[in-house]
Short mmCIF file of N, CA and C in Angstrom, two decimals:
data_model
loop_
_atom_site.label_atom_id
_atom_site.label_comp_id
_atom_site.label_asym_id
_atom_site.label_seq_id
_atom_site.Cartn_x
_atom_site.Cartn_y
_atom_site.Cartn_z
N ARG F 1 -26.55 41.59 -18.16
CA ARG F 1 -25.89 40.43 -17.60
C ARG F 1 -26.20 39.20 -18.44
N SER F 2 -25.23 38.32 -18.53
CA SER F 2 -25.44 37.11 -19.32
C SER F 2 -26.29 36.11 -18.55
N TYR F 3 -26.72 35.08 -19.24
CA TYR F 3 -27.53 34.02 -18.65
C TYR F 3 -26.84 33.43 -17.43
N TYR F 4 -25.53 33.16 -17.53
CA TYR F 4 -24.80 32.52 -16.44
C TYR F 4 -24.61 33.45 -15.24
N GLN F 5 -24.58 34.74 -15.47
CA GLN F 5 -24.46 35.69 -14.37
C GLN F 5 -25.78 35.83 -13.61
N ARG F 6 -26.91 35.51 -14.25
CA ARG F 6 -28.21 35.62 -13.60
C ARG F 6 -28.59 34.38 -12.81
N ILE F 7 -27.92 33.26 -13.04
CA ILE F 7 -28.26 32.01 -12.34
C ILE F 7 -27.71 32.08 -10.92
N GLN F 8 -28.56 31.77 -9.97
CA GLN F 8 -28.13 31.70 -8.58
C GLN F 8 -28.02 30.24 -8.18
N THR F 9 -26.93 29.88 -7.58
CA THR F 9 -26.70 28.51 -7.17
C THR F 9 -26.82 28.41 -5.67
N GLN F 10 -27.58 27.42 -5.21
CA GLN F 10 -27.70 27.17 -3.78
C GLN F 10 -26.87 25.93 -3.45
N SER F 11 -26.07 26.05 -2.41
CA SER F 11 -25.25 24.90 -2.01
C SER F 11 -25.91 24.09 -0.91
N ALA F 12 -26.99 24.59 -0.31
CA ALA F 12 -27.66 23.87 0.77
C ALA F 12 -28.94 23.23 0.26
N GLY F 13 -29.33 22.14 0.89
CA GLY F 13 -30.60 21.52 0.57
C GLY F 13 -30.50 20.48 -0.51
N ALA F 14 -31.49 19.59 -0.52
CA ALA F 14 -31.54 18.52 -1.51
C ALA F 14 -32.02 19.08 -2.83
N HIS F 15 -31.52 18.53 -3.91
CA HIS F 15 -31.95 18.96 -5.23
C HIS F 15 -31.74 17.82 -6.22
N THR F 16 -32.31 17.93 -7.38
CA THR F 16 -32.17 16.89 -8.40
C THR F 16 -31.81 17.53 -9.72
N HIS F 17 -31.29 16.71 -10.60
CA HIS F 17 -30.98 17.14 -11.96
C HIS F 17 -31.60 16.14 -12.91
N SER F 18 -32.23 16.61 -13.95
CA SER F 18 -32.82 15.72 -14.94
C SER F 18 -31.84 15.53 -16.08
N LEU F 19 -31.80 14.31 -16.60
CA LEU F 19 -30.89 13.99 -17.68
C LEU F 19 -31.62 13.05 -18.62
N SER F 20 -31.68 13.41 -19.86
CA SER F 20 -32.29 12.50 -20.82
C SER F 20 -31.19 11.71 -21.49
N GLY F 21 -31.51 10.48 -21.85
CA GLY F 21 -30.52 9.63 -22.48
C GLY F 21 -30.00 8.60 -21.48
N THR F 22 -28.84 8.07 -21.74
CA THR F 22 -28.26 7.06 -20.86
C THR F 22 -26.90 7.53 -20.36
N ALA F 23 -26.51 6.96 -19.26
CA ALA F 23 -25.20 7.28 -18.69
C ALA F 23 -24.50 5.97 -18.34
N ALA F 24 -23.21 5.95 -18.46
CA ALA F 24 -22.44 4.75 -18.14
C ALA F 24 -22.35 4.58 -16.63
N SER F 25 -22.43 3.34 -16.17
CA SER F 25 -22.30 3.04 -14.75
C SER F 25 -20.83 3.12 -14.36
N SER F 26 -20.56 3.71 -13.21
CA SER F 26 -19.18 3.80 -12.75
C SER F 26 -18.78 2.55 -11.96
N GLY F 27 -19.71 1.65 -11.71
CA GLY F 27 -19.39 0.43 -10.98
C GLY F 27 -19.09 0.71 -9.51
N ALA F 28 -18.71 -0.35 -8.80
CA ALA F 28 -18.38 -0.19 -7.39
C ALA F 28 -17.07 0.59 -7.28
N HIS F 29 -17.07 1.63 -6.47
CA HIS F 29 -15.87 2.43 -6.29
C HIS F 29 -15.97 3.19 -4.98
N ALA F 30 -14.91 3.85 -4.61
CA ALA F 30 -14.89 4.61 -3.36
C ALA F 30 -14.19 5.94 -3.59
N HIS F 31 -14.44 6.86 -2.69
CA HIS F 31 -13.79 8.16 -2.73
C HIS F 31 -13.15 8.40 -1.37
N THR F 32 -11.98 8.99 -1.34
CA THR F 32 -11.30 9.32 -0.10
C THR F 32 -11.06 10.82 -0.06
N VAL F 33 -11.42 11.43 1.07
CA VAL F 33 -11.22 12.86 1.24
C VAL F 33 -10.41 13.07 2.51
N GLY F 34 -9.24 13.66 2.39
CA GLY F 34 -8.42 13.95 3.57
C GLY F 34 -9.02 15.10 4.35
N ILE F 35 -9.26 14.90 5.64
CA ILE F 35 -9.87 15.96 6.45
C ILE F 35 -8.89 16.56 7.45
N GLY F 36 -7.64 16.13 7.40
CA GLY F 36 -6.63 16.72 8.27
C GLY F 36 -6.69 16.18 9.70
N ALA F 37 -5.80 16.69 10.54
CA ALA F 37 -5.72 16.25 11.93
C ALA F 37 -6.99 16.64 12.67
N HIS F 38 -7.53 15.70 13.44
CA HIS F 38 -8.73 15.97 14.21
C HIS F 38 -8.86 14.94 15.32
N THR F 39 -9.81 15.12 16.20
CA THR F 39 -10.02 14.19 17.30
C THR F 39 -11.48 13.77 17.37
N HIS F 40 -11.70 12.68 18.05
CA HIS F 40 -13.06 12.21 18.33
C HIS F 40 -13.17 11.98 19.83
N SER F 41 -14.29 12.30 20.42
CA SER F 41 -14.53 12.06 21.84
C SER F 41 -15.71 11.14 22.00
N VAL F 42 -15.59 10.21 22.93
CA VAL F 42 -16.68 9.29 23.23
C VAL F 42 -16.94 9.35 24.72
N ALA F 43 -18.13 9.76 25.12
CA ALA F 43 -18.48 9.81 26.53
C ALA F 43 -18.81 8.40 27.01
N ILE F 44 -18.10 7.93 28.03
CA ILE F 44 -18.34 6.57 28.51
C ILE F 44 -19.09 6.55 29.83
N GLY F 45 -19.39 7.70 30.38
CA GLY F 45 -20.19 7.76 31.59
C GLY F 45 -19.43 7.31 32.83
N SER F 46 -20.15 7.30 33.95
CA SER F 46 -19.56 6.90 35.22
C SER F 46 -19.22 5.42 35.20
N HIS F 47 -18.02 5.09 35.66
CA HIS F 47 -17.60 3.69 35.71
C HIS F 47 -16.47 3.55 36.72
N GLY F 48 -16.05 2.35 36.99
CA GLY F 48 -14.99 2.12 37.97
C GLY F 48 -13.94 1.17 37.45
N HIS F 49 -12.83 1.12 38.17
CA HIS F 49 -11.74 0.21 37.85
C HIS F 49 -11.37 -0.53 39.13
N THR F 50 -10.97 -1.77 39.01
CA THR F 50 -10.54 -2.54 40.17
C THR F 50 -9.05 -2.81 40.07
N ILE F 51 -8.40 -2.81 41.23
CA ILE F 51 -6.97 -3.09 41.31
C ILE F 51 -6.77 -4.18 42.34
N THR F 52 -5.98 -5.18 41.99
CA THR F 52 -5.66 -6.26 42.92
C THR F 52 -4.17 -6.19 43.23
N VAL F 53 -3.85 -6.12 44.51
CA VAL F 53 -2.45 -6.12 44.95
C VAL F 53 -2.21 -7.42 45.68
N ASN F 54 -1.38 -8.27 45.10
CA ASN F 54 -1.06 -9.55 45.73
C ASN F 54 0.02 -9.36 46.78
N ALA F 55 -0.04 -10.16 47.84
CA ALA F 55 0.96 -10.08 48.91
C ALA F 55 2.34 -10.48 48.39
N ALA F 56 2.41 -11.44 47.49
CA ALA F 56 3.68 -11.86 46.90
C ALA F 56 3.76 -11.28 45.50
N GLY F 57 4.86 -10.59 45.20
CA GLY F 57 4.94 -9.86 43.95
C GLY F 57 5.77 -10.50 42.87
N ASN F 58 5.44 -11.70 42.45
CA ASN F 58 6.07 -12.37 41.32
C ASN F 58 7.59 -12.27 41.33
N ALA F 59 8.19 -11.54 40.39
CA ALA F 59 9.64 -11.46 40.25
C ALA F 59 10.31 -10.82 41.45
N GLU F 60 9.57 -10.11 42.28
CA GLU F 60 10.16 -9.48 43.46
C GLU F 60 10.51 -10.51 44.54
N ASN F 61 10.07 -11.73 44.41
CA ASN F 61 10.36 -12.76 45.40
C ASN F 61 11.59 -13.57 45.03
N THR F 62 12.55 -12.96 44.37
CA THR F 62 13.80 -13.65 44.06
C THR F 62 14.67 -13.70 45.31
N VAL F 63 15.67 -14.54 45.29
CA VAL F 63 16.57 -14.67 46.44
C VAL F 63 17.21 -13.33 46.77
N LYS F 64 17.60 -12.57 45.76
CA LYS F 64 18.24 -11.28 45.99
C LYS F 64 17.31 -10.34 46.74
N ASN F 65 16.06 -10.25 46.34
CA ASN F 65 15.13 -9.33 46.99
C ASN F 65 14.76 -9.80 48.38
N ILE F 66 14.65 -11.10 48.59
CA ILE F 66 14.34 -11.61 49.92
C ILE F 66 15.48 -11.27 50.87
N ALA F 67 16.72 -11.44 50.41
CA ALA F 67 17.88 -11.12 51.25
C ALA F 67 17.92 -9.62 51.53
N PHE F 68 17.67 -8.79 50.54
CA PHE F 68 17.68 -7.34 50.73
C PHE F 68 16.63 -6.93 51.76
N ASN F 69 15.43 -7.46 51.64
CA ASN F 69 14.36 -7.13 52.58
C ASN F 69 14.72 -7.56 54.00
N TYR F 70 15.39 -8.70 54.14
CA TYR F 70 15.80 -9.19 55.45
C TYR F 70 16.82 -8.23 56.07
N ILE F 71 17.80 -7.78 55.26
CA ILE F 71 18.83 -6.85 55.75
C ILE F 71 18.20 -5.53 56.16
N VAL F 72 17.25 -5.03 55.39
CA VAL F 72 16.58 -3.77 55.71
C VAL F 72 15.83 -3.89 57.03
N ARG F 73 15.20 -5.01 57.27
CA ARG F 73 14.46 -5.20 58.53
C ARG F 73 15.41 -5.26 59.73
N LEU F 74 16.62 -5.77 59.53
CA LEU F 74 17.58 -5.84 60.64
C LEU F 74 18.12 -4.47 61.02
N ALA F 75 18.13 -3.56 60.10
CA ALA F 75 18.74 -2.25 60.36
C ALA F 75 17.92 -1.42 61.32
#
C-alpha cells in the first residue's frame, strides 16, 4: 500500500496543523452554508393571555347597526 493509503484521517476531535513560513491573511470575510428547510422551537413555559371585550364595539355602533339591533329586538 502507498503512503496515502496507510494514512487514517479522523473527522472528529480538535487537531492542529503545523506550517512553516508565512501565509497571507484573508482579511475580514464570511462564509454562508445553505442548510435547507428546517424549524426552530423555543419553549416559552406556562403563561397567560388577557382579552378585553368592550360593551361598545367601535365600528359596530354605526346608525345602520343600531337600527338593525333595534329591529331584531322588536321581533
